[in-house]
PDB file of N, CA and C in Angstrom:
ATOM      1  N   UNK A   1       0.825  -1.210   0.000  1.00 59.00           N
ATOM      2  CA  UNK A   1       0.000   0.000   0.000  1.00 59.00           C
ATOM      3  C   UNK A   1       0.858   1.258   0.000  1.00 59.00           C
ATOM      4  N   UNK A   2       0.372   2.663  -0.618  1.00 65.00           N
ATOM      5  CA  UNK A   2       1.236   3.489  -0.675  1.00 65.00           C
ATOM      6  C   UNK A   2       0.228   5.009   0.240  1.00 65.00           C
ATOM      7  N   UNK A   3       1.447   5.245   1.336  1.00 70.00           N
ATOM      8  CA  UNK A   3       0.236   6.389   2.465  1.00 70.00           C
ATOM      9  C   UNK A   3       0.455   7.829   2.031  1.00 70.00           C
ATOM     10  N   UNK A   4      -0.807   8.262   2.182  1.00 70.00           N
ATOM     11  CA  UNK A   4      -1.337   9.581   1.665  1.00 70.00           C
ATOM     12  C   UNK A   4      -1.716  10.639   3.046  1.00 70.00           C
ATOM     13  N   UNK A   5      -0.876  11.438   2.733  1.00 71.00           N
ATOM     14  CA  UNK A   5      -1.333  12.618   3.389  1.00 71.00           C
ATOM     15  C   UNK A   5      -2.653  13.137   3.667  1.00 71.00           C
ATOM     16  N   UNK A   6      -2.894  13.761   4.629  1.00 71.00           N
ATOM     17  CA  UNK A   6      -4.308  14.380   4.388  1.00 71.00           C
ATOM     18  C   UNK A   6      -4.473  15.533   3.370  1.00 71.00           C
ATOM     19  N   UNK A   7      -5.598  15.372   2.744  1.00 73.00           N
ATOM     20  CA  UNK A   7      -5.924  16.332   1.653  1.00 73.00           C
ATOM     21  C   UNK A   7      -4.921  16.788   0.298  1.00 73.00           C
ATOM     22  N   UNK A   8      -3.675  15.857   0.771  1.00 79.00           N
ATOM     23  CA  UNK A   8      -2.864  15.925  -0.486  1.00 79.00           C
ATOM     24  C   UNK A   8      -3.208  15.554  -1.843  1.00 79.00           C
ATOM     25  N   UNK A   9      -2.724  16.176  -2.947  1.00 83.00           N
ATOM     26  CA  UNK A   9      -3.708  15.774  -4.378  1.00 83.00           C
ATOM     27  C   UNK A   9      -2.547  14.670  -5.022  1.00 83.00           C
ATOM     28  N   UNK A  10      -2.946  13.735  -5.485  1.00 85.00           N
ATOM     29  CA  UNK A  10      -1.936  12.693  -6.158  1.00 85.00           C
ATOM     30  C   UNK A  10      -2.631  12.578  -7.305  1.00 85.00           C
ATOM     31  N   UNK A  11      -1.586  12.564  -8.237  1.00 89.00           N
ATOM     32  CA  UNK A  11      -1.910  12.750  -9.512  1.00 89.00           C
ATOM     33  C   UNK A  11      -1.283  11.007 -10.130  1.00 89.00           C
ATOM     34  N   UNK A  12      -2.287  10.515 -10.312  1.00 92.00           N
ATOM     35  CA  UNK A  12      -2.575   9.209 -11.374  1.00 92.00           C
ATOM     36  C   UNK A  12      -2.049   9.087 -12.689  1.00 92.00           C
ATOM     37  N   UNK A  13      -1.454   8.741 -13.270  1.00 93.00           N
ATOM     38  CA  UNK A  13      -1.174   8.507 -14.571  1.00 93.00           C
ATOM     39  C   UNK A  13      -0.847   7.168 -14.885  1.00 93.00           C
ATOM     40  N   UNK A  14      -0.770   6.885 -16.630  1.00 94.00           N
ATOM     41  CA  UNK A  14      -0.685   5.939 -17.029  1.00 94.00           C
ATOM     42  C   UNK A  14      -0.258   5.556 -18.306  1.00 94.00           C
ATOM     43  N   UNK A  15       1.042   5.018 -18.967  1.00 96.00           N
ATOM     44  CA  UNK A  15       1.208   4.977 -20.044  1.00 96.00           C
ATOM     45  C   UNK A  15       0.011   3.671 -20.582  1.00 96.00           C
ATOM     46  N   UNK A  16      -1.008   4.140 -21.869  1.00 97.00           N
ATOM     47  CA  UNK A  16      -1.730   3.017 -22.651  1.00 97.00           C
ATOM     48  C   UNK A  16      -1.384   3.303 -23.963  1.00 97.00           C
ATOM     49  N   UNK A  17      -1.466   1.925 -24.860  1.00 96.00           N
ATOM     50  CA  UNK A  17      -1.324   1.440 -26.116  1.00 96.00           C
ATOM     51  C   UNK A  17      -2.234   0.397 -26.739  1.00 96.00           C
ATOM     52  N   UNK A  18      -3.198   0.733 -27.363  1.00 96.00           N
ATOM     53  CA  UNK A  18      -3.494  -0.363 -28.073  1.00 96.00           C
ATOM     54  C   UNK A  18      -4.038  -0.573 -29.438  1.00 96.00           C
ATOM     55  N   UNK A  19      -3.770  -1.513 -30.480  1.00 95.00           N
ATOM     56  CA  UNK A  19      -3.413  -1.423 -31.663  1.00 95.00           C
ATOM     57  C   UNK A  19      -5.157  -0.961 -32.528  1.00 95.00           C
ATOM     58  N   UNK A  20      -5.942  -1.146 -31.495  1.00 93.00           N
ATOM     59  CA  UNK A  20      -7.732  -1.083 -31.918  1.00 93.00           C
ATOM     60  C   UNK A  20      -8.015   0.225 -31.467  1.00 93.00           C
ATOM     61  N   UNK A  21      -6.995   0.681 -30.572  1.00 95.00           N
ATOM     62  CA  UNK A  21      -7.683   1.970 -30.221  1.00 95.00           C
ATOM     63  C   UNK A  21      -7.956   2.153 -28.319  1.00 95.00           C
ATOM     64  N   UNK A  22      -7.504   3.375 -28.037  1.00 97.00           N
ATOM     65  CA  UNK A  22      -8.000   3.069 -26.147  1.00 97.00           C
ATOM     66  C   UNK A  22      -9.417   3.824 -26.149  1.00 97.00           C
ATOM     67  N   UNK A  23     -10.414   2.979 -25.030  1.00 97.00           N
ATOM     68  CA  UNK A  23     -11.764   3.204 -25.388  1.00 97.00           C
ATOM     69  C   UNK A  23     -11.941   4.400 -24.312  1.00 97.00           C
ATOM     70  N   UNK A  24     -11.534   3.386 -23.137  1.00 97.00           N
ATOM     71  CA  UNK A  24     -11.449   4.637 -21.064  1.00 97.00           C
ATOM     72  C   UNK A  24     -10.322   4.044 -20.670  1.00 97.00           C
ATOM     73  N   UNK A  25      -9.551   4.804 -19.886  1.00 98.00           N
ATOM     74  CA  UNK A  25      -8.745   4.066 -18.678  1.00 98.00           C
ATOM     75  C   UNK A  25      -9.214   4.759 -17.194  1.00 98.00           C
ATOM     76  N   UNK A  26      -9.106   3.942 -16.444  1.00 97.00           N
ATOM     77  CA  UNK A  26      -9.037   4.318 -15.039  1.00 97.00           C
ATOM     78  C   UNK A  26      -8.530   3.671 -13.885  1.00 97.00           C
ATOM     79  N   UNK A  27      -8.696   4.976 -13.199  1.00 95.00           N
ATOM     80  CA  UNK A  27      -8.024   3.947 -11.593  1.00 95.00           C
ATOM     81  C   UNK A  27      -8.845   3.680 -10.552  1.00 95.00           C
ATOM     82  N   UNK A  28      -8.544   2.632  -9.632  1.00 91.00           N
ATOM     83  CA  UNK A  28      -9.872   2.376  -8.540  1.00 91.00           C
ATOM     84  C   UNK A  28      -8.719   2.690  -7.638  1.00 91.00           C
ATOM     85  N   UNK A  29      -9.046   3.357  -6.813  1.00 87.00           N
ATOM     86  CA  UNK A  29      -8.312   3.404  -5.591  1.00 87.00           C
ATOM     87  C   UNK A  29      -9.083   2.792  -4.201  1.00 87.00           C
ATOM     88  N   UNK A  30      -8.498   2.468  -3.488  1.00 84.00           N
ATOM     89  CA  UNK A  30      -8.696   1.676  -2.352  1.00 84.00           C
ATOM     90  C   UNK A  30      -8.225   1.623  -1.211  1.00 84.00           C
ATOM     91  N   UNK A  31      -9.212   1.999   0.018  1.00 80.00           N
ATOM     92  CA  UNK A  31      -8.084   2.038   1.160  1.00 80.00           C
ATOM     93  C   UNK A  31      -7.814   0.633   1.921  1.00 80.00           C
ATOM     94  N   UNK A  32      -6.712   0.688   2.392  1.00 78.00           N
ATOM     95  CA  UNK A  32      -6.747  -0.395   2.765  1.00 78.00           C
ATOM     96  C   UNK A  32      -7.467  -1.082   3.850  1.00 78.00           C
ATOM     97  N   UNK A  33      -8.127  -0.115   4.856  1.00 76.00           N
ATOM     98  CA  UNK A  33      -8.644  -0.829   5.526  1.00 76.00           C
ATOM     99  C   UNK A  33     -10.329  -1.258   5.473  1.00 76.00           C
ATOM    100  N   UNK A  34     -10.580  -0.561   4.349  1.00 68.00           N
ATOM    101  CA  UNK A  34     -11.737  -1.031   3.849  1.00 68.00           C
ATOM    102  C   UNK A  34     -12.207  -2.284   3.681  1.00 68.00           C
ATOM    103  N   UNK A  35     -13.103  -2.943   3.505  1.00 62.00           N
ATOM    104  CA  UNK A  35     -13.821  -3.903   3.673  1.00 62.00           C
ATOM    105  C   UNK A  35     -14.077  -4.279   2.007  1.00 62.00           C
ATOM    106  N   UNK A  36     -14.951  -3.034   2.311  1.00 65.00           N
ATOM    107  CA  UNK A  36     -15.765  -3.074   0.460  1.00 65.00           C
ATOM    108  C   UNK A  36     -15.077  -1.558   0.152  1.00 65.00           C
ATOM    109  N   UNK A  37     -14.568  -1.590  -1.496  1.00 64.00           N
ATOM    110  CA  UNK A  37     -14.107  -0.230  -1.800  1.00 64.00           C
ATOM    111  C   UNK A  37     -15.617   1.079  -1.927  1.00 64.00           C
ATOM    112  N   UNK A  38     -15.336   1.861  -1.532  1.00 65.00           N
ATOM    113  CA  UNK A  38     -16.684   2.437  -1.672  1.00 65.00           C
ATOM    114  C   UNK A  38     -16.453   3.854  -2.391  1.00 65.00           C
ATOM    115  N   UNK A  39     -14.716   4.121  -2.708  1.00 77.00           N
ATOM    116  CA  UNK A  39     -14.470   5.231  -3.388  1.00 77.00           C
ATOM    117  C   UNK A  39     -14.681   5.381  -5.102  1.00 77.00           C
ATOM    118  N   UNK A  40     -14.671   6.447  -5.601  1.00 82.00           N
ATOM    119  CA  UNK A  40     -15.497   6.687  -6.904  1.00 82.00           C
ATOM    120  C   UNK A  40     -14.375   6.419  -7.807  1.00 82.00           C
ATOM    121  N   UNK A  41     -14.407   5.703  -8.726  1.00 90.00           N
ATOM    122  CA  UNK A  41     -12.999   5.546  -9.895  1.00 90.00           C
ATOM    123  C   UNK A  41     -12.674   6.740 -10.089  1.00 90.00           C
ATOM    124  N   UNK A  42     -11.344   6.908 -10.449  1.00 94.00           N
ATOM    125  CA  UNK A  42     -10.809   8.846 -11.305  1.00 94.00           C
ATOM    126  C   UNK A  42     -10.551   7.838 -12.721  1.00 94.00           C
ATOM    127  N   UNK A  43     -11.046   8.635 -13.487  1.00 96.00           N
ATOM    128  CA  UNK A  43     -11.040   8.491 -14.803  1.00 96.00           C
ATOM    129  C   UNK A  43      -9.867   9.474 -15.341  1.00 96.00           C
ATOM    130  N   UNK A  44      -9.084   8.784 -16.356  1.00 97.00           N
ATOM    131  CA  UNK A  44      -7.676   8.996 -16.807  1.00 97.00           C
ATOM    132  C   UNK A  44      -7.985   9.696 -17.912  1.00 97.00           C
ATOM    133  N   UNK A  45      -7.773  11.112 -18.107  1.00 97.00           N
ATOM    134  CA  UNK A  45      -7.502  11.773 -19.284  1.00 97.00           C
ATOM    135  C   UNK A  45      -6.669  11.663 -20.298  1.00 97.00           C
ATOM    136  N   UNK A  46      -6.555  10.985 -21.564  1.00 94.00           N
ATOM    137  CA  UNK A  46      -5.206  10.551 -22.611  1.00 94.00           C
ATOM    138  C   UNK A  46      -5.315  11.949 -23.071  1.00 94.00           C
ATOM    139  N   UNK A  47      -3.693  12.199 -23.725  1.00 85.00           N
ATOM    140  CA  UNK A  47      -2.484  13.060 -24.352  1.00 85.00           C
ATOM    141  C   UNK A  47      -1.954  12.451 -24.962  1.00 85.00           C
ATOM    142  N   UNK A  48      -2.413  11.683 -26.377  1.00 90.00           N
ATOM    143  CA  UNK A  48      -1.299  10.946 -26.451  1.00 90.00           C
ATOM    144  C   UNK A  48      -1.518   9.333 -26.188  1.00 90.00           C
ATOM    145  N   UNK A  49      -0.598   8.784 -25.392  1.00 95.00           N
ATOM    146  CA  UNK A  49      -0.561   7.665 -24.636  1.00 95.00           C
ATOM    147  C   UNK A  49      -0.688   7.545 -23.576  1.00 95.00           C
ATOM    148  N   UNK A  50      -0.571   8.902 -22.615  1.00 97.00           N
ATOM    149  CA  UNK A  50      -0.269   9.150 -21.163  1.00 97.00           C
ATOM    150  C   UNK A  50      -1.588   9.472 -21.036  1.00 97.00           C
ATOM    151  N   UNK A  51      -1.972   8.993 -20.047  1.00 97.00           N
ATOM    152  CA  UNK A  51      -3.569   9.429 -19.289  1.00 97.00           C
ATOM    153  C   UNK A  51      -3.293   9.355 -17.924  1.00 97.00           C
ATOM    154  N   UNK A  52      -3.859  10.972 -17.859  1.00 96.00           N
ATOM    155  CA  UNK A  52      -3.474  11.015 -16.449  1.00 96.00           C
ATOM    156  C   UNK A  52      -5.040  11.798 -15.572  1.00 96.00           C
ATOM    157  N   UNK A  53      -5.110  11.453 -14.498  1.00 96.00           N
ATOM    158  CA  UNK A  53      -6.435  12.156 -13.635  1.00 96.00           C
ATOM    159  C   UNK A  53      -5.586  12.218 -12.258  1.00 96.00           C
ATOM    160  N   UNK A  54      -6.374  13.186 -11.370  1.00 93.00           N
ATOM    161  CA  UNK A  54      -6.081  13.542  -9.910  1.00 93.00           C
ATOM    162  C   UNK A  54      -6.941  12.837  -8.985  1.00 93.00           C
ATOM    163  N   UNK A  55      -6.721  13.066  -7.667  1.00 89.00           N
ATOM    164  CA  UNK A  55      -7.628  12.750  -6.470  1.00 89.00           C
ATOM    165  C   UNK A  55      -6.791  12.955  -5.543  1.00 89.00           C
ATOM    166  N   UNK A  56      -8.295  13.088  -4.349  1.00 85.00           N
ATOM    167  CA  UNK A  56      -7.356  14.043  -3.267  1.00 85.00           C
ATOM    168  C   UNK A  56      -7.654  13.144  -2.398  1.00 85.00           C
ATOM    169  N   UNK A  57      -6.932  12.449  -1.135  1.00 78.00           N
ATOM    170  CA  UNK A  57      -7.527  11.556   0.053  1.00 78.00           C
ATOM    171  C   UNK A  57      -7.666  12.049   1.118  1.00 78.00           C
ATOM    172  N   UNK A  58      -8.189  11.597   1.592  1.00 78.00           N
ATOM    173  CA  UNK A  58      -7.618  11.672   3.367  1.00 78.00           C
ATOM    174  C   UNK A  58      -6.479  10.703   4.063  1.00 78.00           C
ATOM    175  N   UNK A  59      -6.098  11.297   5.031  1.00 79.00           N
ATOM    176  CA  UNK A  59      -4.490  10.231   5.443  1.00 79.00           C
ATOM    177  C   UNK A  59      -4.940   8.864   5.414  1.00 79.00           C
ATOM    178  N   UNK A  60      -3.697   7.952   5.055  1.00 79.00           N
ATOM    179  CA  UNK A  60      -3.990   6.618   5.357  1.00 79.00           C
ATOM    180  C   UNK A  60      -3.440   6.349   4.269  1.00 79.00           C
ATOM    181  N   UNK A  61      -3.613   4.657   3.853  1.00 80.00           N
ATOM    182  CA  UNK A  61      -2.807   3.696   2.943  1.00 80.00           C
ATOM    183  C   UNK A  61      -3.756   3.503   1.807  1.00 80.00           C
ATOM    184  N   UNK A  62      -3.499   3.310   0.674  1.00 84.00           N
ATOM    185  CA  UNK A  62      -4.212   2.996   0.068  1.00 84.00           C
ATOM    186  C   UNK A  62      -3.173   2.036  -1.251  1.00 84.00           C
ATOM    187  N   UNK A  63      -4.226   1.025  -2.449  1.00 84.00           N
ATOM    188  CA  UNK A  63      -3.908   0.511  -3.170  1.00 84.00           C
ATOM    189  C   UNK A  63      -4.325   1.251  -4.150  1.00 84.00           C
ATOM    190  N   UNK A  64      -3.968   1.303  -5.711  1.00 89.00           N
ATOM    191  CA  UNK A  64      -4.542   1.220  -6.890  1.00 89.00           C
ATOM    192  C   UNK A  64      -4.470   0.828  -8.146  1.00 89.00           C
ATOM    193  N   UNK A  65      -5.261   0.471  -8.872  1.00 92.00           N
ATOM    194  CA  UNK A  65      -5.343  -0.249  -9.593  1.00 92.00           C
ATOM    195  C   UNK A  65      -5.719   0.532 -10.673  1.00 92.00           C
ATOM    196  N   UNK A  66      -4.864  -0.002 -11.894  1.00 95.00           N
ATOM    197  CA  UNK A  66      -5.619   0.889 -13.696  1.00 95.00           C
ATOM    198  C   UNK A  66      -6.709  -0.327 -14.212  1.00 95.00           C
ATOM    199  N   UNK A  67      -7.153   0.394 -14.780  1.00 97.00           N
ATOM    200  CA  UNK A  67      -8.020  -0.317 -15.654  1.00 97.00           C
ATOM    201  C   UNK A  67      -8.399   0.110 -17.052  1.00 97.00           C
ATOM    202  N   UNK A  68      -7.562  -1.092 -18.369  1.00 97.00           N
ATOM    203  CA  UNK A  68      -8.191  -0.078 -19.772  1.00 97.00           C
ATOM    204  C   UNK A  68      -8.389  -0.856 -20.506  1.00 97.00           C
ATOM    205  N   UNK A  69      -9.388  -0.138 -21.277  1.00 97.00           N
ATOM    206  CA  UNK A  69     -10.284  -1.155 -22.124  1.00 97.00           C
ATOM    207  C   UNK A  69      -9.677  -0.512 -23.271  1.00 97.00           C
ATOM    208  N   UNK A  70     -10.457  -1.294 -24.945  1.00 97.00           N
ATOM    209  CA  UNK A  70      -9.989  -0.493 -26.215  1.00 97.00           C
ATOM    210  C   UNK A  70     -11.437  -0.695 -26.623  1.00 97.00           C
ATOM    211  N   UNK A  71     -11.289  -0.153 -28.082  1.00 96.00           N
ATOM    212  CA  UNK A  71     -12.603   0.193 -28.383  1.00 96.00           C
ATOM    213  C   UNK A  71     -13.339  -1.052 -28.985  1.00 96.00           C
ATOM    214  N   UNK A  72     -13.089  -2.640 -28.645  1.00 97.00           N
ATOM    215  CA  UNK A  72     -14.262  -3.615 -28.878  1.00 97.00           C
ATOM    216  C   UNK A  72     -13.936  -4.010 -27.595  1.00 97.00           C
ATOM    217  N   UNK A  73     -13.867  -3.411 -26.318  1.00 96.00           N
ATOM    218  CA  UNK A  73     -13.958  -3.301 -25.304  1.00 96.00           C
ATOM    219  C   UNK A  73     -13.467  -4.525 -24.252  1.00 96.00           C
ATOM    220  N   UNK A  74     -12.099  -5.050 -24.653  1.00 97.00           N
ATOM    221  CA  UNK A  74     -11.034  -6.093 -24.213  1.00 97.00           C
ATOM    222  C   UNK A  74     -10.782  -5.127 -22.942  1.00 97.00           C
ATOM    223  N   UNK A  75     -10.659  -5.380 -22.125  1.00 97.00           N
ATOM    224  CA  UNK A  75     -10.231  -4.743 -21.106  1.00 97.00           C
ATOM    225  C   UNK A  75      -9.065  -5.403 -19.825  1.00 97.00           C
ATOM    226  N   UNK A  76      -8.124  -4.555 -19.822  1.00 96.00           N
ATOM    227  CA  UNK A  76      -6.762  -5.177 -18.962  1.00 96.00           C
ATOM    228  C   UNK A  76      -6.576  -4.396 -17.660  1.00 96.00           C
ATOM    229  N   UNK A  77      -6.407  -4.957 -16.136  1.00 96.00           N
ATOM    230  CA  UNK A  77      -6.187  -4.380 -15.303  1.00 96.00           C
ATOM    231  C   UNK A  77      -4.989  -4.791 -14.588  1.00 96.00           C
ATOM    232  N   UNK A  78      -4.347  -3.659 -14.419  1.00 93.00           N
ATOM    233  CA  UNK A  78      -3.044  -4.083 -13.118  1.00 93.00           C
ATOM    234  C   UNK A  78      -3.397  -3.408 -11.959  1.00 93.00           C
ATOM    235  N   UNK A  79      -2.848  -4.512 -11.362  1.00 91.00           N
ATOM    236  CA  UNK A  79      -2.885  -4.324  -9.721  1.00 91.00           C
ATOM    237  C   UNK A  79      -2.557  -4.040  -9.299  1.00 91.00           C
ATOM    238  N   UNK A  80      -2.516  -3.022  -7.819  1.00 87.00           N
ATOM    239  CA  UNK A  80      -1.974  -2.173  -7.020  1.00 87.00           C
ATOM    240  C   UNK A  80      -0.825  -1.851  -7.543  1.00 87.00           C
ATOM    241  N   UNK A  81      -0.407  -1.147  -7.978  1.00 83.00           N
ATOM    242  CA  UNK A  81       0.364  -0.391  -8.798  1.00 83.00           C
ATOM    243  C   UNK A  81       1.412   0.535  -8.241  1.00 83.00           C
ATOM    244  N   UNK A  82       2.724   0.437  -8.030  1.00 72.00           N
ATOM    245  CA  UNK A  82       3.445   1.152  -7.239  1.00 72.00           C
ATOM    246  C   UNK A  82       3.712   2.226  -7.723  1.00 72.00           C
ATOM    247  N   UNK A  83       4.068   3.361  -6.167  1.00 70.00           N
ATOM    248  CA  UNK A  83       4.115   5.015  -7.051  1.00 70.00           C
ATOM    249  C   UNK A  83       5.277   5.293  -7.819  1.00 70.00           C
ATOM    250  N   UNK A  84       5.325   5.970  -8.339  1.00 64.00           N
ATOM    251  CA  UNK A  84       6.454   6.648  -8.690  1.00 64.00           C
ATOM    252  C   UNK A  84       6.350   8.444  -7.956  1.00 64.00           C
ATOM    253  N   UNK A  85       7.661   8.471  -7.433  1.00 57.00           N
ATOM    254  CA  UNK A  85       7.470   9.900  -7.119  1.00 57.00           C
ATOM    255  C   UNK A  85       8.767  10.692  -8.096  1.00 57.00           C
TER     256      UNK A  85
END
């Protein structure tokens, strides 16, 4: 899990490629001590290849995960995903 400040904004990104086309990408974020995730996906803005979106937490740990589909809607997710700072 990677811990978040309070009210700090972390900015999400993501290099995607795919030969049909990218349809959405996004991220689920997750805290860890959650049970059931109950936070709202940030949806990844593409530039390009890079899609990137924000979100702001409250302190604590959290996981996240991308998720991207293409446009006949194959969709690939990685898992908890380590930061880069």
């Amino acid at each position: 899990p990677n811990s978040v400040a309070e009210g700090l904004q972390i900015i999400i990104s993501a290099n995607v490629t795919d030969p049909d086309g990218v349809f959405s990408v996004t991220a689920d974020v997750q805290r860890v001590i959650d049970e059931v995730n109950v936070l709202p996906k940030v949806i990844l803005i593409g530039a390009g290849s890079t899609y990137t979106g924000e979100w702001f937490g409250s302190e604590g740990s959290y996981y996240v995960d991308i998720e991207a589909c293409d446009t006949k809607n194959n969709c690939s997710i990685l898992n908890n995903i380590p930061p880069v700072y």
